[in-house]
PDB file of C-alpha atoms and ligand atoms in Angstrom:
ATOM      1  CA  MET N1012       0.000   0.000   0.000  1.00 95.00           C
ATOM      2  CA  LEU N1013       1.325   3.414  -1.026  1.00 98.00           C
ATOM      3  CA  ARG N1014       0.281   6.458   1.030  1.00 98.00           C
ATOM      4  CA  ILE N1015      -0.033   9.840  -0.655  1.00 98.00           C
ATOM      5  CA  ALA N1016      -0.487  13.188   1.118  1.00 98.00           C
ATOM      6  CA  ILE N1017      -2.421  15.867  -0.716  1.00 98.00           C
ATOM      7  CA  GLN N1018      -3.763  19.272   0.297  1.00 97.00           C
ATOM      8  CA  LYS N1019      -6.988  19.013   2.299  1.00 95.00           C
ATOM      9  CA  SER N1020      -8.521  22.141   0.819  1.00 93.00           C
ATOM     10  CA  GLY N1021      -7.131  25.026  -1.180  1.00 96.00           C
ATOM     11  CA  ARG N1022      -5.592  25.674  -4.543  1.00 96.00           C
ATOM     12  CA  LEU N1023      -3.940  22.271  -5.014  1.00 98.00           C
ATOM     13  CA  ASN N1024      -6.703  20.030  -3.690  1.00 96.00           C
ATOM     14  CA  GLU N1025      -8.885  19.803  -6.756  1.00 96.00           C
ATOM     15  CA  ASP N1026      -6.083  19.377  -9.289  1.00 97.00           C
ATOM     16  CA  SER N1027      -4.393  16.733  -7.129  1.00 97.00           C
ATOM     17  CA  LEU N1028      -7.602  14.701  -6.945  1.00 96.00           C
ATOM     18  CA  LYS N1029      -8.211  15.245 -10.657  1.00 96.00           C
ATOM     19  CA  LEU N1030      -4.761  13.909 -11.495  1.00 97.00           C
ATOM     20  CA  LEU N1031      -5.398  10.734  -9.487  1.00 97.00           C
ATOM     21  CA  LYS N1032      -8.757  10.329 -11.187  1.00 96.00           C
ATOM     22  CA  GLU N1033      -7.212  10.753 -14.634  1.00 95.00           C
ATOM     23  CA  CYS N1034      -4.751   8.033 -13.632  1.00 96.00           C
ATOM     24  CA  GLY N1035      -7.782   5.764 -13.286  1.00 95.00           C
ATOM     25  CA  ILE N1036      -7.685   5.788  -9.496  1.00 96.00           C
ATOM     26  CA  ASP N1037     -11.118   5.846  -7.863  1.00 94.00           C
ATOM     27  CA  ILE N1038     -11.397   7.453  -4.457  1.00 90.00           C
ATOM     28  CA  SER N1039     -14.642   6.646  -2.762  1.00 76.00           C
ATOM     29  CA  ASN N1040     -15.170   8.953   0.192  1.00 66.00           C
ATOM     30  CA  GLY N1041     -15.211  12.722   0.313  1.00 59.00           C
ATOM     31  CA  VAL N1042     -12.505  15.170   1.165  1.00 53.00           C
ATOM     32  CA  ASN N1043     -13.859  16.071   4.579  1.00 62.00           C
ATOM     33  CA  LYS N1044     -12.181  13.115   6.173  1.00 79.00           C
ATOM     34  CA  LEU N1045      -8.528  12.904   7.076  1.00 89.00           C
ATOM     35  CA  LYS N1046      -7.957   9.940   4.787  1.00 91.00           C
ATOM     36  CA  ALA N1047      -9.489   7.942   1.991  1.00 94.00           C
ATOM     37  CA  GLU N1048      -8.657   4.740   0.178  1.00 93.00           C
ATOM     38  CA  ALA N1049      -8.648   4.004  -3.542  1.00 95.00           C
ATOM     39  CA  SER N1050     -10.883   1.138  -4.577  1.00 92.00           C
ATOM     40  CA  ASN N1051      -8.834  -0.009  -7.574  1.00 94.00           C
ATOM     41  CA  PHE N1052      -5.199   0.835  -6.737  1.00 96.00           C
ATOM     42  CA  PRO N1053      -3.246   0.118  -3.539  1.00 97.00           C
ATOM     43  CA  LEU N1054      -3.263   3.767  -2.559  1.00 97.00           C
ATOM     44  CA  GLU N1055      -4.267   5.511   0.635  1.00 96.00           C
ATOM     45  CA  ILE N1056      -4.871   9.271   0.469  1.00 96.00           C
ATOM     46  CA  PHE N1057      -4.158  11.559   3.425  1.00 96.00           C
ATOM     47  CA  PHE N1058      -5.481  15.113   3.461  1.00 95.00           C
ATOM     48  CA  PHE N1059      -3.191  17.681   5.119  1.00 96.00           C
ATOM     49  CA  ARG N1060      -2.352  21.372   5.064  1.00 97.00           C
ATOM     50  CA  ASP N1061       0.100  21.879   2.220  1.00 97.00           C
ATOM     51  CA  ASP N1062       2.760  23.304   4.571  1.00 97.00           C
ATOM     52  CA  ASP N1063       2.868  20.045   6.528  1.00 98.00           C
ATOM     53  CA  ILE N1064       3.240  17.730   3.538  1.00 98.00           C
ATOM     54  CA  PRO N1065       7.072  17.848   3.161  1.00 98.00           C
ATOM     55  CA  GLN N1066       7.495  17.057   6.870  1.00 98.00           C
ATOM     56  CA  TYR N1067       5.065  14.146   6.761  1.00 98.00           C
ATOM     57  CA  VAL N1068       6.771  12.712   3.684  1.00 98.00           C
ATOM     58  CA  GLU N1069      10.208  13.082   5.282  1.00 98.00           C
ATOM     59  CA  ASP N1070       8.961  11.342   8.436  1.00 98.00           C
ATOM     60  CA  GLY N1071       7.319   8.555   6.452  1.00 97.00           C
ATOM     61  CA  VAL N1072       3.811   9.322   7.714  1.00 97.00           C
ATOM     62  CA  ALA N1073       3.083   9.426   3.976  1.00 98.00           C
ATOM     63  CA  ASP N1074       5.295   7.839   1.298  1.00 98.00           C
ATOM     64  CA  ILE N1075       4.666  10.478  -1.339  1.00 98.00           C
ATOM     65  CA  GLY N1076       2.930  13.839  -1.475  1.00 98.00           C
ATOM     66  CA  ILE N1077       1.846  16.673  -3.707  1.00 98.00           C
ATOM     67  CA  ALA N1078       2.887  20.225  -2.789  1.00 98.00           C
ATOM     68  CA  GLY N1079       4.040  23.402  -4.490  1.00 98.00           C
ATOM     69  CA  GLU N1080       7.773  23.791  -5.118  1.00 98.00           C
ATOM     70  CA  ASN N1081       7.498  27.003  -3.096  1.00 98.00           C
ATOM     71  CA  VAL N1082       6.555  24.974  -0.022  1.00 98.00           C
ATOM     72  CA  VAL N1083       8.941  22.087  -0.764  1.00 98.00           C
ATOM     73  CA  PHE N1084      11.971  24.373  -1.185  1.00 98.00           C
ATOM     74  CA  GLU N1085      11.035  26.623   1.740  1.00 98.00           C
ATOM     75  CA  LYS N1086      10.649  23.693   4.141  1.00 97.00           C
ATOM     76  CA  ASN N1087      13.860  22.143   2.833  1.00 96.00           C
ATOM     77  CA  LYS N1088      13.081  18.655   4.152  1.00 97.00           C
ATOM     78  CA  LYS N1089      14.884  15.461   3.162  1.00 97.00           C
ATOM     79  CA  VAL N1090      12.480  14.490   0.399  1.00 98.00           C
ATOM     80  CA  GLN N1091      13.037  13.874  -3.293  1.00 98.00           C
ATOM     81  CA  VAL N1092      11.140  15.514  -6.137  1.00 98.00           C
ATOM     82  CA  ALA N1093       9.879  12.651  -8.290  1.00 98.00           C
ATOM     83  CA  GLU N1094       7.926  14.623 -10.870  1.00 97.00           C
ATOM     84  CA  GLN N1095       6.814  18.118 -11.831  1.00 97.00           C
ATOM     85  CA  LEU N1096       3.062  18.062 -12.284  1.00 97.00           C
ATOM     86  CA  GLY N1097       2.355  21.141 -14.399  1.00 95.00           C
ATOM     87  CA  PHE N1098      -0.436  22.613 -12.240  1.00 97.00           C
ATOM     88  CA  GLY N1099      -0.484  25.058  -9.313  1.00 97.00           C
ATOM     89  CA  LYS N1100       1.689  27.409 -11.293  1.00 96.00           C
ATOM     90  CA  CYS N1101       2.595  30.651  -9.582  1.00 96.00           C
ATOM     91  CA  ARG N1102       5.633  32.731  -8.796  1.00 97.00           C
ATOM     92  CA  LEU N1103       7.182  33.905  -5.590  1.00 98.00           C
ATOM     93  CA  SER N1104       7.853  37.592  -6.067  1.00 98.00           C
ATOM     94  CA  ILE N1105       9.022  40.671  -4.271  1.00 98.00           C
ATOM     95  CA  ALA N1106       6.708  43.676  -4.483  1.00 97.00           C
ATOM     96  CA  VAL N1107       6.958  47.257  -3.296  1.00 97.00           C
ATOM     97  CA  ASP N1108       4.634  50.260  -3.119  1.00 96.00           C
ATOM     98  CA  LYS N1109       3.845  51.147  -6.720  1.00 96.00           C
ATOM     99  CA  ARG N1110       4.889  54.773  -6.174  1.00 96.00           C
ATOM    100  CA  GLU N1111       8.420  53.739  -5.198  1.00 96.00           C
ATOM    101  CA  GLU N1112      11.222  54.155  -7.675  1.00 96.00           C
ATOM    102  CA  TYR N1113      12.761  50.704  -7.984  1.00 97.00           C
ATOM    103  CA  ASP N1114      15.825  50.312 -10.215  1.00 97.00           C
ATOM    104  CA  ASP N1115      17.337  47.027  -9.092  1.00 96.00           C
ATOM    105  CA  VAL N1116      17.773  44.711  -6.091  1.00 97.00           C
ATOM    106  CA  ASN N1117      19.999  47.227  -4.338  1.00 97.00           C
ATOM    107  CA  TYR N1118      16.771  49.038  -3.471  1.00 97.00           C
ATOM    108  CA  LEU N1119      16.239  46.279  -0.889  1.00 98.00           C
ATOM    109  CA  GLN N1120      19.483  47.047   0.990  1.00 98.00           C
ATOM    110  CA  GLY N1121      18.626  47.697   4.640  1.00 97.00           C
ATOM    111  CA  LYS N1122      14.898  47.422   4.005  1.00 97.00           C
ATOM    112  CA  LYS N1123      12.295  45.404   5.865  1.00 98.00           C
ATOM    113  CA  ILE N1124      10.636  42.595   3.881  1.00 98.00           C
ATOM    114  CA  ALA N1125       7.471  40.862   5.094  1.00 98.00           C
ATOM    115  CA  THR N1126       6.964  37.270   3.935  1.00 98.00           C
ATOM    116  CA  THR N1127       5.817  33.757   4.798  1.00 97.00           C
ATOM    117  CA  TYR N1128       8.896  32.452   2.935  1.00 98.00           C
ATOM    118  CA  PRO N1129      11.875  33.534   5.086  1.00 98.00           C
ATOM    119  CA  VAL N1130      14.200  30.764   3.849  1.00 98.00           C
ATOM    120  CA  LEU N1131      13.707  31.455   0.149  1.00 98.00           C
ATOM    121  CA  VAL N1132      13.892  35.223   0.660  1.00 98.00           C
ATOM    122  CA  GLN N1133      17.140  34.902   2.636  1.00 98.00           C
ATOM    123  CA  GLN N1134      18.624  32.730  -0.133  1.00 98.00           C
ATOM    124  CA  PHE N1135      17.676  35.347  -2.683  1.00 98.00           C
ATOM    125  CA  LEU N1136      19.182  38.164  -0.614  1.00 98.00           C
ATOM    126  CA  ASP N1137      22.415  36.216  -0.016  1.00 98.00           C
ATOM    127  CA  LYS N1138      22.760  35.461  -3.714  1.00 98.00           C
ATOM    128  CA  ASN N1139      22.489  39.182  -4.437  1.00 97.00           C
ATOM    129  CA  ASN N1140      24.686  40.322  -1.539  1.00 97.00           C
ATOM    130  CA  ILE N1141      21.859  42.265   0.038  1.00 98.00           C
ATOM    131  CA  THR N1142      21.389  42.694   3.750  1.00 98.00           C
ATOM    132  CA  ALA N1143      17.768  43.235   4.654  1.00 98.00           C
ATOM    133  CA  GLU N1144      15.526  42.478   7.564  1.00 98.00           C
ATOM    134  CA  ILE N1145      13.063  39.652   7.013  1.00 98.00           C
ATOM    135  CA  HIS N1146       9.846  39.961   8.925  1.00 97.00           C
ATOM    136  CA  GLU N1147       8.065  36.608   8.968  1.00 97.00           C
ATOM    137  CA  ILE N1148       4.284  36.804   9.057  1.00 95.00           C
ATOM    138  CA  SER N1149       1.795  34.030   8.507  1.00 93.00           C
ATOM    139  CA  GLY N1150      -0.785  35.613   6.224  1.00 88.00           C
ATOM    140  CA  SER N1151      -2.153  38.755   4.534  1.00 91.00           C
ATOM    141  CA  VAL N1152       1.391  39.679   3.589  1.00 95.00           C
ATOM    142  CA  GLU N1153       0.148  42.124   0.957  1.00 94.00           C
ATOM    143  CA  ILE N1154      -1.189  44.592   3.509  1.00 93.00           C
ATOM    144  CA  ALA N1155       2.160  44.901   5.358  1.00 92.00           C
ATOM    145  CA  PRO N1156       3.519  47.930   3.447  1.00 91.00           C
ATOM    146  CA  GLY N1157       0.218  49.798   3.710  1.00 90.00           C
ATOM    147  CA  ILE N1158       0.164  49.525   7.512  1.00 91.00           C
ATOM    148  CA  GLY N1159       3.820  50.434   7.878  1.00 91.00           C
ATOM    149  CA  LEU N1160       4.976  46.946   8.829  1.00 93.00           C
ATOM    150  CA  ALA N1161       7.449  46.568   5.991  1.00 96.00           C
ATOM    151  CA  ASP N1162       8.985  48.328   2.966  1.00 97.00           C
ATOM    152  CA  ALA N1163       8.537  45.358   0.678  1.00 97.00           C
ATOM    153  CA  ILE N1164       6.843  41.979   0.636  1.00 97.00           C
ATOM    154  CA  CYS N1165       7.619  38.612  -0.874  1.00 98.00           C
ATOM    155  CA  ASP N1166       4.580  36.524  -1.686  1.00 97.00           C
ATOM    156  CA  LEU N1167       3.002  34.185  -4.217  1.00 96.00           C
ATOM    157  CA  VAL N1168       1.592  35.836  -7.305  1.00 94.00           C
ATOM    158  CA  SER N1169      -0.370  34.413 -10.194  1.00 89.00           C
ATOM    159  CA  SER N1170      -2.278  37.171 -11.967  1.00 89.00           C
ATOM    160  CA  GLY N1171      -0.939  40.070  -9.932  1.00 87.00           C
ATOM    161  CA  SER N1172      -4.416  41.420  -9.169  1.00 92.00           C
ATOM    162  CA  THR N1173      -3.988  41.085  -5.398  1.00 92.00           C
ATOM    163  CA  LEU N1174      -0.814  43.159  -5.561  1.00 95.00           C
ATOM    164  CA  PHE N1175      -2.513  45.725  -7.745  1.00 94.00           C
ATOM    165  CA  MET N1176      -5.487  46.031  -5.404  1.00 94.00           C
ATOM    166  CA  ASN N1177      -3.083  46.716  -2.545  1.00 95.00           C
ATOM    167  CA  GLY N1178      -1.192  49.424  -4.388  1.00 95.00           C
ATOM    168  CA  LEU N1179       1.896  47.261  -4.912  1.00 96.00           C
ATOM    169  CA  LYS N1180       4.032  46.440  -7.942  1.00 96.00           C
ATOM    170  CA  GLU N1181       5.995  43.272  -8.603  1.00 97.00           C
ATOM    171  CA  VAL N1182       9.717  43.984  -8.911  1.00 97.00           C
ATOM    172  CA  GLU N1183      11.567  40.666  -8.620  1.00 97.00           C
ATOM    173  CA  THR N1184      10.604  37.031  -9.197  1.00 97.00           C
ATOM    174  CA  ILE N1185      12.584  34.813  -6.870  1.00 97.00           C
ATOM    175  CA  LEU N1186      11.023  31.455  -7.796  1.00 98.00           C
ATOM    176  CA  LYS N1187       8.761  30.081 -10.514  1.00 97.00           C
ATOM    177  CA  SER N1188       6.738  27.350  -8.888  1.00 98.00           C
ATOM    178  CA  GLN N1189       4.437  24.483  -9.789  1.00 98.00           C
ATOM    179  CA  ALA N1190       3.072  21.466  -7.956  1.00 98.00           C
ATOM    180  CA  VAL N1191       5.461  18.529  -7.624  1.00 98.00           C
ATOM    181  CA  LEU N1192       5.217  14.941  -6.500  1.00 98.00           C
ATOM    182  CA  ILE N1193       7.677  14.392  -3.678  1.00 98.00           C
ATOM    183  CA  LYS N1194       8.777  11.077  -2.215  1.00 98.00           C
ATOM    184  CA  ASN N1195      10.302   9.782   0.966  1.00 98.00           C
ATOM    185  CA  ALA N1196      14.033   9.122   0.571  1.00 97.00           C
ATOM    186  CA  ASN N1197      13.885   5.510   1.820  1.00 97.00           C
ATOM    187  CA  LEU N1198      10.930   3.804   0.208  1.00 98.00           C
ATOM    188  CA  SER N1199      10.762   0.002   0.347  1.00 98.00           C
ATOM    189  CA  PRO N1200      11.151  -1.854  -2.968  1.00 98.00           C
ATOM    190  CA  GLU N1201       7.413  -2.669  -2.928  1.00 97.00           C
ATOM    191  CA  LYS N1202       6.509   0.992  -2.524  1.00 98.00           C
ATOM    192  CA  GLU N1203       9.023   2.015  -5.193  1.00 98.00           C
ATOM    193  CA  GLU N1204       7.282  -0.400  -7.534  1.00 98.00           C
ATOM    194  CA  LEU N1205       3.859   1.082  -6.799  1.00 98.00           C
ATOM    195  CA  LEU N1206       5.268   4.577  -7.265  1.00 98.00           C
ATOM    196  CA  ALA N1207       6.728   3.538 -10.629  1.00 98.00           C
ATOM    197  CA  LYS N1208       3.262   2.314 -11.635  1.00 98.00           C
ATOM    198  CA  LEU N1209       1.699   5.587 -10.566  1.00 98.00           C
ATOM    199  CA  LEU N1210       4.368   7.631 -12.374  1.00 98.00           C
ATOM    200  CA  PHE N1211       3.855   5.585 -15.522  1.00 97.00           C
ATOM    201  CA  ARG N1212       0.187   6.604 -15.449  1.00 97.00           C
ATOM    202  CA  ILE N1213       0.996  10.225 -14.633  1.00 97.00           C
ATOM    203  CA  HIS N1214       3.350  10.366 -17.625  1.00 96.00           C
ATOM    204  CA  ALA N1215       0.662   8.959 -19.916  1.00 95.00           C
ATOM    205  CA  VAL N1216      -1.864  11.519 -18.680  1.00 95.00           C
ATOM    206  CA  ARG N1217       0.517  14.458 -18.949  1.00 93.00           C
ATOM    207  CA  ARG N1218       1.821  13.451 -22.360  1.00 91.00           C
ATOM    208  CA  ALA N1219      -1.750  13.142 -23.620  1.00 93.00           C
ATOM    209  CA  LYS N1220      -2.511  16.663 -22.383  1.00 90.00           C
ATOM    210  CA  ASN N1221       0.438  18.046 -24.331  1.00 89.00           C
ATOM    211  CA  ASN N1222      -0.561  16.329 -27.547  1.00 91.00           C
ATOM    212  CA  LYS N1223      -3.469  16.388 -29.961  1.00 91.00           C
ATOM    213  CA  TYR N1224      -4.623  13.783 -32.432  1.00 92.00           C
ATOM    214  CA  ILE N1225      -4.948  15.280 -35.892  1.00 92.00           C
ATOM    215  CA  LEU N1226      -6.865  13.988 -38.921  1.00 94.00           C
ATOM    216  CA  LEU N1227      -6.837  15.657 -42.312  1.00 95.00           C
ATOM    217  CA  ASN N1228      -7.553  15.055 -45.977  1.00 96.00           C
ATOM    218  CA  ALA N1229      -5.010  15.756 -48.691  1.00 95.00           C
ATOM    219  CA  PRO N1230      -4.636  15.252 -52.425  1.00 95.00           C
ATOM    220  CA  ASN N1231      -2.200  12.397 -53.064  1.00 95.00           C
ATOM    221  CA  GLU N1232       0.314  14.557 -54.924  1.00 95.00           C
ATOM    222  CA  LYS N1233       0.673  16.738 -51.793  1.00 94.00           C
ATOM    223  CA  LEU N1234       1.121  13.806 -49.382  1.00 92.00           C
ATOM    224  CA  ASP N1235       4.920  13.818 -49.251  1.00 91.00           C
ATOM    225  CA  GLU N1236       5.081  17.510 -48.461  1.00 93.00           C
ATOM    226  CA  ILE N1237       2.383  17.217 -45.791  1.00 93.00           C
ATOM    227  CA  ILE N1238       3.967  14.156 -44.169  1.00 91.00           C
ATOM    228  CA  ARG N1239       7.225  16.067 -43.835  1.00 90.00           C
ATOM    229  CA  LEU N1240       5.351  18.697 -41.772  1.00 89.00           C
ATOM    230  CA  LEU N1241       4.006  16.109 -39.304  1.00 86.00           C
ATOM    231  CA  PRO N1242       6.359  14.851 -36.610  1.00 75.00           C
ATOM    232  CA  GLY N1243       3.979  12.050 -35.514  1.00 67.00           C
ATOM    233  CA  MET N1244       4.652   9.312 -32.977  1.00 64.00           C
ATOM    234  CA  LYS N1245       6.325   7.169 -35.644  1.00 73.00           C
ATOM    235  CA  SER N1246       5.068   8.028 -39.105  1.00 79.00           C
ATOM    236  CA  PRO N1247       1.538   9.150 -39.897  1.00 86.00           C
ATOM    237  CA  THR N1248      -1.224   6.746 -40.851  1.00 90.00           C
ATOM    238  CA  VAL N1249      -2.342   7.227 -44.469  1.00 93.00           C
ATOM    239  CA  LEU N1250      -5.700   5.828 -45.602  1.00 95.00           C
ATOM    240  CA  PRO N1251      -7.237   6.154 -49.057  1.00 94.00           C
ATOM    241  CA  LEU N1252     -10.476   8.183 -49.269  1.00 94.00           C
ATOM    242  CA  ALA N1253     -13.471   6.984 -51.292  1.00 93.00           C
ATOM    243  CA  GLU N1254     -12.797   9.856 -53.676  1.00 91.00           C
ATOM    244  CA  SER N1255      -9.883   8.799 -55.844  1.00 93.00           C
ATOM    245  CA  GLY N1256      -6.694  10.836 -55.698  1.00 95.00           C
ATOM    246  CA  TRP N1257      -7.284  11.785 -52.047  1.00 96.00           C
ATOM    247  CA  SER N1258      -6.060  10.343 -48.755  1.00 96.00           C
ATOM    248  CA  SER N1259      -6.795  10.765 -45.070  1.00 96.00           C
ATOM    249  CA  LEU N1260      -3.839  11.294 -42.784  1.00 94.00           C
ATOM    250  CA  HIS N1261      -3.741  10.684 -39.021  1.00 93.00           C
ATOM    251  CA  SER N1262      -1.002  11.824 -36.683  1.00 92.00           C
ATOM    252  CA  VAL N1263      -0.121  13.358 -33.320  1.00 90.00           C
ATOM    253  CA  LEU N1264       0.990  16.945 -32.733  1.00 90.00           C
ATOM    254  CA  THR N1265       2.432  18.513 -29.622  1.00 87.00           C
ATOM    255  CA  GLU N1266       0.616  21.532 -28.234  1.00 82.00           C
ATOM    256  CA  ASN N1267       3.730  23.719 -28.575  1.00 81.00           C
ATOM    257  CA  ASP N1268       4.115  23.738 -32.332  1.00 80.00           C
ATOM    258  CA  PHE N1269       0.439  23.159 -32.935  1.00 83.00           C
ATOM    259  CA  TRP N1270      -0.725  26.420 -34.562  1.00 88.00           C
ATOM    260  CA  ASP N1271       2.439  26.793 -36.515  1.00 89.00           C
ATOM    261  CA  ILE N1272       2.063  23.380 -38.119  1.00 91.00           C
ATOM    262  CA  ILE N1273      -1.677  23.764 -38.749  1.00 91.00           C
ATOM    263  CA  GLU N1274      -0.982  26.887 -40.810  1.00 93.00           C
ATOM    264  CA  LYS N1275       1.704  25.136 -42.821  1.00 93.00           C
ATOM    265  CA  LEU N1276      -0.583  22.135 -43.394  1.00 93.00           C
ATOM    266  CA  LYS N1277      -3.322  24.385 -44.770  1.00 94.00           C
ATOM    267  CA  ALA N1278      -0.863  26.170 -47.010  1.00 94.00           C
ATOM    268  CA  ALA N1279       0.340  22.797 -48.295  1.00 94.00           C
ATOM    269  CA  GLY N1280      -3.193  21.828 -49.357  1.00 94.00           C
ATOM    270  CA  ALA N1281      -4.595  19.946 -46.361  1.00 95.00           C
ATOM    271  CA  GLN N1282      -8.375  20.101 -45.950  1.00 94.00           C
ATOM    272  CA  GLY N1283     -10.983  19.033 -43.412  1.00 94.00           C
ATOM    273  CA  ILE N1284      -8.502  19.219 -40.553  1.00 94.00           C
ATOM    274  CA  LEU N1285      -9.840  17.711 -37.325  1.00 94.00           C
ATOM    275  CA  VAL N1286      -8.034  18.046 -34.016  1.00 91.00           C
ATOM    276  CA  VAL N1287      -9.045  15.697 -31.210  1.00 93.00           C
ATOM    277  CA  PRO N1288      -7.930  15.523 -27.561  1.00 93.00           C
ATOM    278  CA  ILE N1289      -6.069  12.411 -26.464  1.00 93.00           C
ATOM    279  CA  GLU N1290      -7.022  10.801 -23.182  1.00 92.00           C
ATOM    280  CA  LYS N1291      -3.937   8.667 -22.484  1.00 92.00           C
ATOM    281  CA  MET N1292      -0.729   8.377 -24.414  1.00 90.00           C
ATOM    282  CA  ILE N1293       1.701   5.493 -23.925  1.00 90.00           C
ATOM    283  CA  VAL N1294       4.849   5.492 -26.000  1.00 80.00           C
TER     284      VAL N1294
HETATM  285  P1  ATP A1851      -3.340  25.346   3.563  1.00 54.00           P
HETATM  286  O1  ATP A1851      -4.589  25.528   4.323  1.00 54.00           O
HETATM  287  O2  ATP A1851      -3.253  23.963   2.963  1.00 54.00           O
HETATM  288  O3  ATP A1851      -2.103  25.753   4.306  1.00 54.00           O
HETATM  289  P2  ATP A1851      -2.732  27.660   1.916  1.00 54.00           P
HETATM  290  O4  ATP A1851      -3.667  28.778   2.174  1.00 54.00           O
HETATM  291  O5  ATP A1851      -1.360  27.700   2.466  1.00 54.00           O
HETATM  292  O6  ATP A1851      -3.482  26.307   2.292  1.00 54.00           O
HETATM  293  P3  ATP A1851      -3.292  27.817  -0.954  1.00 54.00           P
HETATM  294  O7  ATP A1851      -3.580  29.266  -1.065  1.00 54.00           O
HETATM  295  O8  ATP A1851      -4.408  26.856  -1.141  1.00 54.00           O
HETATM  296  O9  ATP A1851      -2.495  27.438   0.391  1.00 54.00           O
HETATM  297  O10 ATP A1851      -2.128  27.501  -2.002  1.00 54.00           O
HETATM  298  C1  ATP A1851      -1.565  26.231  -2.062  1.00 54.00           C
HETATM  299  C2  ATP A1851      -0.469  26.253  -3.099  1.00 54.00           C
HETATM  300  O11 ATP A1851      -1.022  26.556  -4.385  1.00 54.00           O
HETATM  301  C3  ATP A1851       0.604  27.286  -2.918  1.00 54.00           C
HETATM  302  O12 ATP A1851       1.579  26.907  -1.973  1.00 54.00           O
HETATM  303  C4  ATP A1851       1.188  27.370  -4.315  1.00 54.00           C
HETATM  304  O13 ATP A1851       2.096  26.296  -4.542  1.00 54.00           O
HETATM  305  C5  ATP A1851      -0.026  27.159  -5.189  1.00 54.00           C
HETATM  306  N1  ATP A1851      -0.540  28.396  -5.838  1.00 54.00           N
HETATM  307  C6  ATP A1851      -0.837  28.530  -7.130  1.00 54.00           C
HETATM  308  N2  ATP A1851      -1.262  29.753  -7.443  1.00 54.00           N
HETATM  309  C7  ATP A1851      -1.251  30.473  -6.330  1.00 54.00           C
HETATM  310  C8  ATP A1851      -1.583  31.824  -6.004  1.00 54.00           C
HETATM  311  N3  ATP A1851      -2.011  32.687  -6.917  1.00 54.00           N
HETATM  312  N4  ATP A1851      -1.480  32.213  -4.723  1.00 54.00           N
HETATM  313  C9  ATP A1851      -1.083  31.332  -3.809  1.00 54.00           C
HETATM  314  N5  ATP A1851      -0.727  30.042  -4.073  1.00 54.00           N
HETATM  315  C10 ATP A1851      -0.804  29.600  -5.300  1.00 54.00           C
HETATM  316 ZN1   ZN A1852      -0.456  26.478   3.502  1.00 54.00          ZN
END
């Protein structure tokens, strides 16, 4: 039995549960309990505050866990990052009053910075040879400058609207963060095997999300040119259409070069292009 710790409620809870579901893992009971068990995979799910997850994984209370890199790096526990999960994206940034003139990090020399991330802020200051006072607070960091508690703050940002509403501007990004799967450093061989199974499924789910299945029709004399535009998993499938002189082509495209290739395909004479999501992708 593998034990995973995920956030009980908050920004990572839903996406963590969704990922397990997409991996075909059914979790019967609700999230109000402290733990749940999967019905079709040897997995037990513990629900914790995200801040506690690295500690619990280090201690072996849970074997693996899902938390933001911001929390994992701040807590600095003896855990290993097994996989980046691509959700919970945000950045840890320094912000100051928007009326301040900020040229570079030297602005922070001798200033007071309010944050819930003292370790990461100190690392950033050391790297830049800045001496500043870190004032650790546990929440509502963004109001600190307004009430005279600090000159600057360091907090998580996604859209920046919270900063804006508090009259602040973002001046430095000290970490780009996303959710990661962390693991205990001394898992038994049986647990390692279960984790490998889970990771295999996670890879298939994530790969599928980054790829689209594409179908298109093309006149036969254009086939070579069109095939050269399609990277595909191996080589594209080509099927004759009922109308002579035409073929249907099937392939896989990655999200990144998607629009670029679609335009080239059209220019090369492709018609009736269909793009379909892929549910799982095993290579
Ligand atoms: P808990 O009660 O579990 O301690 P919390 O209030 O500390 O919850 P949330 O606000 O739910 O935590 O954020 C959890 C994680 O989601 C963050 O640590 C971060 O990794 C990620 N995250 C993504 N976007 C944002 C954002 N805009 N603001 C804050 N966190 C974000
Ligand atoms: Zn938290």
